[in-house]
């Protein structure tokens, strides 16, 4: 047998291939990370477990320097490293925040500090951290309108709400920014621009960790729960891991313990929560492949698309669903139509003489084989409709990628969302075909 041709050799090559795919390129040598580690060390943080690295698929993240065991502390960041509203109030901005009425929100305080420190450049004490923050974000609020128009309808509506919210946040903050003019030689309008505030808003919204609510007298009553955590915020999200993360009041550190095991040189992940891909896209600007929480939402309009228009009880049925909370969060998932979606369709499919059984439907009781079959048939029609719509949107995005090279990154992100939804719909269609075999 030739050397390297045997079974053992093939297994070794497969292992090396998998290892190469998951192993990142260590970036500890880069100037910005050398400076960040020095800055963190001055603030009493040292870490031998993790190193910054660039990974295929996820980009910049943190790599294990050694094998990590279940329950092990993977990072413990001292309070002195956290950027909180306490940091802002203790700074040169504190006097201006304290005297401003009505009191600024905790979010405005954090965003103002970020914009001001970024403007300070080399003079900022937070420069090493600011240098490793993203220069731009991919949340829907940052996307071009023509790209937002390509999103699923429910996500598009939320994206437009998000944009309106940030625009209102900027407009309502301009007077406060004007009060800061004595701190700057340049006009504050040029420093605290919409784009600058948008960057700061996205930084807080996508990277902040949660702290227990606290109340600052000089700030508004809105929850003050956000802290920026340098270095720790390089940890990427995976829906397949679990961690325990919280601020430890005894050690005065923000601590993360893993409930998973990590081999040396693997990317270490945390979980932002059991979010579907539309939520991840909206709040964080990315899509998670093979996300077990991913789903496709069914709107009220599509819910009734394949029901008979002659049903005189339809308005009453819709009213019942609405009153009992069954008109929203109706979805297709990896394992087929959700229980809520099928329940809604069963109630909507009730024949006139069975209408009085609607309470039993909501309790999960089977009314008849006919009702079961009808609801599955309608679910399948809705699923096929979504498959056609999703396929058409992917073709549209593909054409735009050829025509709009400047938008290629944004379009690729939208494409990944639709691609994951198509996978879910195909899995649901297969499940529905299996379920329908029980009703020949």
JSON list of C-alpha atoms in Angstrom, two decimals, residues 203-291:
[
{"chain": "A", "resi": 203, "resn": "UNK", "atom": "CA", "xyz": [-21.81, 50.44, 18.99]},
{"chain": "A", "resi": 204, "resn": "UNK", "atom": "CA", "xyz": [-23.92, 50.41, 22.15]},
{"chain": "A", "resi": 205, "resn": "UNK", "atom": "CA", "xyz": [-26.81, 48.46, 20.61]},
{"chain": "A", "resi": 206, "resn": "UNK", "atom": "CA", "xyz": [-24.66, 45.67, 19.17]},
{"chain": "A", "resi": 207, "resn": "UNK", "atom": "CA", "xyz": [-21.83, 45.37, 21.70]},
{"chain": "A", "resi": 208, "resn": "UNK", "atom": "CA", "xyz": [-23.07, 46.32, 25.18]},
{"chain": "A", "resi": 209, "resn": "UNK", "atom": "CA", "xyz": [-23.32, 43.77, 27.97]},
{"chain": "A", "resi": 210, "resn": "UNK", "atom": "CA", "xyz": [-26.10, 43.81, 30.54]},
{"chain": "A", "resi": 211, "resn": "UNK", "atom": "CA", "xyz": [-25.65, 45.17, 34.07]},
{"chain": "A", "resi": 212, "resn": "UNK", "atom": "CA", "xyz": [-28.18, 45.24, 36.87]},
{"chain": "A", "resi": 213, "resn": "UNK", "atom": "CA", "xyz": [-30.35, 48.40, 36.64]},
{"chain": "A", "resi": 214, "resn": "UNK", "atom": "CA", "xyz": [-29.02, 51.37, 38.54]},
{"chain": "A", "resi": 215, "resn": "UNK", "atom": "CA", "xyz": [-30.31, 54.92, 38.84]},
{"chain": "A", "resi": 216, "resn": "UNK", "atom": "CA", "xyz": [-28.22, 58.05, 38.35]},
{"chain": "A", "resi": 217, "resn": "UNK", "atom": "CA", "xyz": [-29.86, 61.22, 39.64]},
{"chain": "A", "resi": 218, "resn": "UNK", "atom": "CA", "xyz": [-28.60, 63.26, 36.70]},
{"chain": "A", "resi": 219, "resn": "UNK", "atom": "CA", "xyz": [-29.97, 60.84, 34.10]},
{"chain": "A", "resi": 220, "resn": "UNK", "atom": "CA", "xyz": [-33.52, 60.06, 33.00]},
{"chain": "A", "resi": 221, "resn": "UNK", "atom": "CA", "xyz": [-35.50, 57.19, 34.48]},
{"chain": "A", "resi": 222, "resn": "UNK", "atom": "CA", "xyz": [-34.89, 54.93, 31.48]},
{"chain": "A", "resi": 223, "resn": "UNK", "atom": "CA", "xyz": [-33.14, 51.64, 32.41]},
{"chain": "A", "resi": 224, "resn": "UNK", "atom": "CA", "xyz": [-29.42, 52.15, 32.90]},
{"chain": "A", "resi": 225, "resn": "UNK", "atom": "CA", "xyz": [-28.26, 48.61, 32.15]},
{"chain": "A", "resi": 226, "resn": "UNK", "atom": "CA", "xyz": [-25.64, 48.90, 29.40]},
{"chain": "A", "resi": 227, "resn": "UNK", "atom": "CA", "xyz": [-21.87, 48.67, 29.64]},
{"chain": "A", "resi": 228, "resn": "UNK", "atom": "CA", "xyz": [-19.27, 48.40, 26.90]},
{"chain": "A", "resi": 229, "resn": "UNK", "atom": "CA", "xyz": [-16.74, 45.69, 27.67]},
{"chain": "A", "resi": 230, "resn": "UNK", "atom": "CA", "xyz": [-13.45, 46.07, 25.78]},
{"chain": "A", "resi": 231, "resn": "UNK", "atom": "CA", "xyz": [-11.88, 42.83, 24.51]},
{"chain": "A", "resi": 232, "resn": "UNK", "atom": "CA", "xyz": [-14.77, 40.74, 25.89]},
{"chain": "A", "resi": 233, "resn": "UNK", "atom": "CA", "xyz": [-16.98, 42.17, 23.14]},
{"chain": "A", "resi": 234, "resn": "UNK", "atom": "CA", "xyz": [-14.81, 40.45, 20.53]},
{"chain": "A", "resi": 235, "resn": "UNK", "atom": "CA", "xyz": [-16.57, 37.17, 21.42]},
{"chain": "A", "resi": 236, "resn": "UNK", "atom": "CA", "xyz": [-18.92, 36.19, 18.59]},
{"chain": "A", "resi": 237, "resn": "UNK", "atom": "CA", "xyz": [-22.37, 34.64, 18.86]},
{"chain": "A", "resi": 238, "resn": "UNK", "atom": "CA", "xyz": [-23.30, 31.02, 18.34]},
{"chain": "A", "resi": 239, "resn": "UNK", "atom": "CA", "xyz": [-26.81, 29.67, 19.01]},
{"chain": "A", "resi": 240, "resn": "UNK", "atom": "CA", "xyz": [-25.26, 26.27, 19.78]},
{"chain": "A", "resi": 241, "resn": "UNK", "atom": "CA", "xyz": [-23.42, 27.24, 22.98]},
{"chain": "A", "resi": 242, "resn": "UNK", "atom": "CA", "xyz": [-24.42, 28.29, 26.46]},
{"chain": "A", "resi": 243, "resn": "UNK", "atom": "CA", "xyz": [-22.54, 30.51, 28.86]},
{"chain": "A", "resi": 244, "resn": "UNK", "atom": "CA", "xyz": [-23.10, 32.08, 32.25]},
{"chain": "A", "resi": 245, "resn": "UNK", "atom": "CA", "xyz": [-22.41, 35.81, 32.08]},
{"chain": "A", "resi": 246, "resn": "UNK", "atom": "CA", "xyz": [-22.92, 38.46, 34.75]},
{"chain": "A", "resi": 247, "resn": "UNK", "atom": "CA", "xyz": [-21.24, 41.17, 36.76]},
{"chain": "A", "resi": 248, "resn": "UNK", "atom": "CA", "xyz": [-19.84, 39.70, 39.98]},
{"chain": "A", "resi": 249, "resn": "UNK", "atom": "CA", "xyz": [-20.51, 42.14, 42.83]},
{"chain": "A", "resi": 250, "resn": "UNK", "atom": "CA", "xyz": [-17.88, 40.46, 45.01]},
{"chain": "A", "resi": 251, "resn": "UNK", "atom": "CA", "xyz": [-14.97, 40.49, 42.56]},
{"chain": "A", "resi": 252, "resn": "UNK", "atom": "CA", "xyz": [-16.19, 43.65, 40.75]},
{"chain": "A", "resi": 253, "resn": "UNK", "atom": "CA", "xyz": [-15.60, 41.91, 37.43]},
{"chain": "A", "resi": 254, "resn": "UNK", "atom": "CA", "xyz": [-17.81, 41.02, 34.51]},
{"chain": "A", "resi": 255, "resn": "UNK", "atom": "CA", "xyz": [-17.38, 37.28, 34.27]},
{"chain": "A", "resi": 256, "resn": "UNK", "atom": "CA", "xyz": [-18.20, 34.66, 31.65]},
{"chain": "A", "resi": 257, "resn": "UNK", "atom": "CA", "xyz": [-18.09, 30.94, 32.34]},
{"chain": "A", "resi": 258, "resn": "UNK", "atom": "CA", "xyz": [-18.53, 28.39, 29.58]},
{"chain": "A", "resi": 259, "resn": "UNK", "atom": "CA", "xyz": [-20.86, 25.42, 29.79]},
{"chain": "A", "resi": 260, "resn": "UNK", "atom": "CA", "xyz": [-19.12, 23.96, 26.74]},
{"chain": "A", "resi": 261, "resn": "UNK", "atom": "CA", "xyz": [-15.66, 22.56, 26.09]},
{"chain": "A", "resi": 262, "resn": "UNK", "atom": "CA", "xyz": [-13.22, 24.21, 23.69]},
{"chain": "A", "resi": 263, "resn": "UNK", "atom": "CA", "xyz": [-10.12, 22.73, 22.15]},
{"chain": "A", "resi": 264, "resn": "UNK", "atom": "CA", "xyz": [-6.92, 24.74, 21.82]},
{"chain": "A", "resi": 265, "resn": "UNK", "atom": "CA", "xyz": [-7.02, 27.20, 18.89]},
{"chain": "A", "resi": 266, "resn": "UNK", "atom": "CA", "xyz": [-10.80, 26.94, 18.41]},
{"chain": "A", "resi": 267, "resn": "UNK", "atom": "CA", "xyz": [-12.97, 30.05, 18.24]},
{"chain": "A", "resi": 268, "resn": "UNK", "atom": "CA", "xyz": [-14.72, 30.63, 21.57]},
{"chain": "A", "resi": 269, "resn": "UNK", "atom": "CA", "xyz": [-18.34, 31.73, 21.30]},
{"chain": "A", "resi": 270, "resn": "UNK", "atom": "CA", "xyz": [-20.98, 33.14, 23.58]},
{"chain": "A", "resi": 271, "resn": "UNK", "atom": "CA", "xyz": [-24.73, 33.18, 23.02]},
{"chain": "A", "resi": 272, "resn": "UNK", "atom": "CA", "xyz": [-26.59, 36.50, 22.76]},
{"chain": "A", "resi": 273, "resn": "UNK", "atom": "CA", "xyz": [-29.87, 34.70, 23.39]},
{"chain": "A", "resi": 274, "resn": "UNK", "atom": "CA", "xyz": [-32.29, 32.32, 21.61]},
{"chain": "A", "resi": 275, "resn": "UNK", "atom": "CA", "xyz": [-32.87, 34.76, 18.74]},
{"chain": "A", "resi": 276, "resn": "UNK", "atom": "CA", "xyz": [-34.13, 33.97, 15.26]},
{"chain": "A", "resi": 277, "resn": "UNK", "atom": "CA", "xyz": [-32.20, 35.31, 12.28]},
{"chain": "A", "resi": 278, "resn": "UNK", "atom": "CA", "xyz": [-34.48, 38.29, 11.69]},
{"chain": "A", "resi": 279, "resn": "UNK", "atom": "CA", "xyz": [-33.88, 39.43, 15.27]},
{"chain": "A", "resi": 280, "resn": "UNK", "atom": "CA", "xyz": [-30.12, 38.90, 14.93]},
{"chain": "A", "resi": 281, "resn": "UNK", "atom": "CA", "xyz": [-30.12, 40.89, 11.68]},
{"chain": "A", "resi": 282, "resn": "UNK", "atom": "CA", "xyz": [-32.16, 43.71, 13.19]},
{"chain": "A", "resi": 283, "resn": "UNK", "atom": "CA", "xyz": [-30.24, 44.07, 16.46]},
{"chain": "A", "resi": 284, "resn": "UNK", "atom": "CA", "xyz": [-26.72, 42.93, 15.54]},
{"chain": "A", "resi": 285, "resn": "UNK", "atom": "CA", "xyz": [-26.42, 43.06, 11.75]},
{"chain": "A", "resi": 286, "resn": "UNK", "atom": "CA", "xyz": [-25.60, 39.42, 11.00]},
{"chain": "A", "resi": 287, "resn": "UNK", "atom": "CA", "xyz": [-27.25, 36.09, 10.18]},
{"chain": "A", "resi": 288, "resn": "UNK", "atom": "CA", "xyz": [-26.42, 32.81, 11.92]},
{"chain": "A", "resi": 289, "resn": "UNK", "atom": "CA", "xyz": [-26.19, 29.78, 9.62]},
{"chain": "A", "resi": 290, "resn": "UNK", "atom": "CA", "xyz": [-28.03, 26.65, 10.79]},
{"chain": "A", "resi": 291, "resn": "UNK", "atom": "CA", "xyz": [-29.63, 28.66, 13.60]}
]
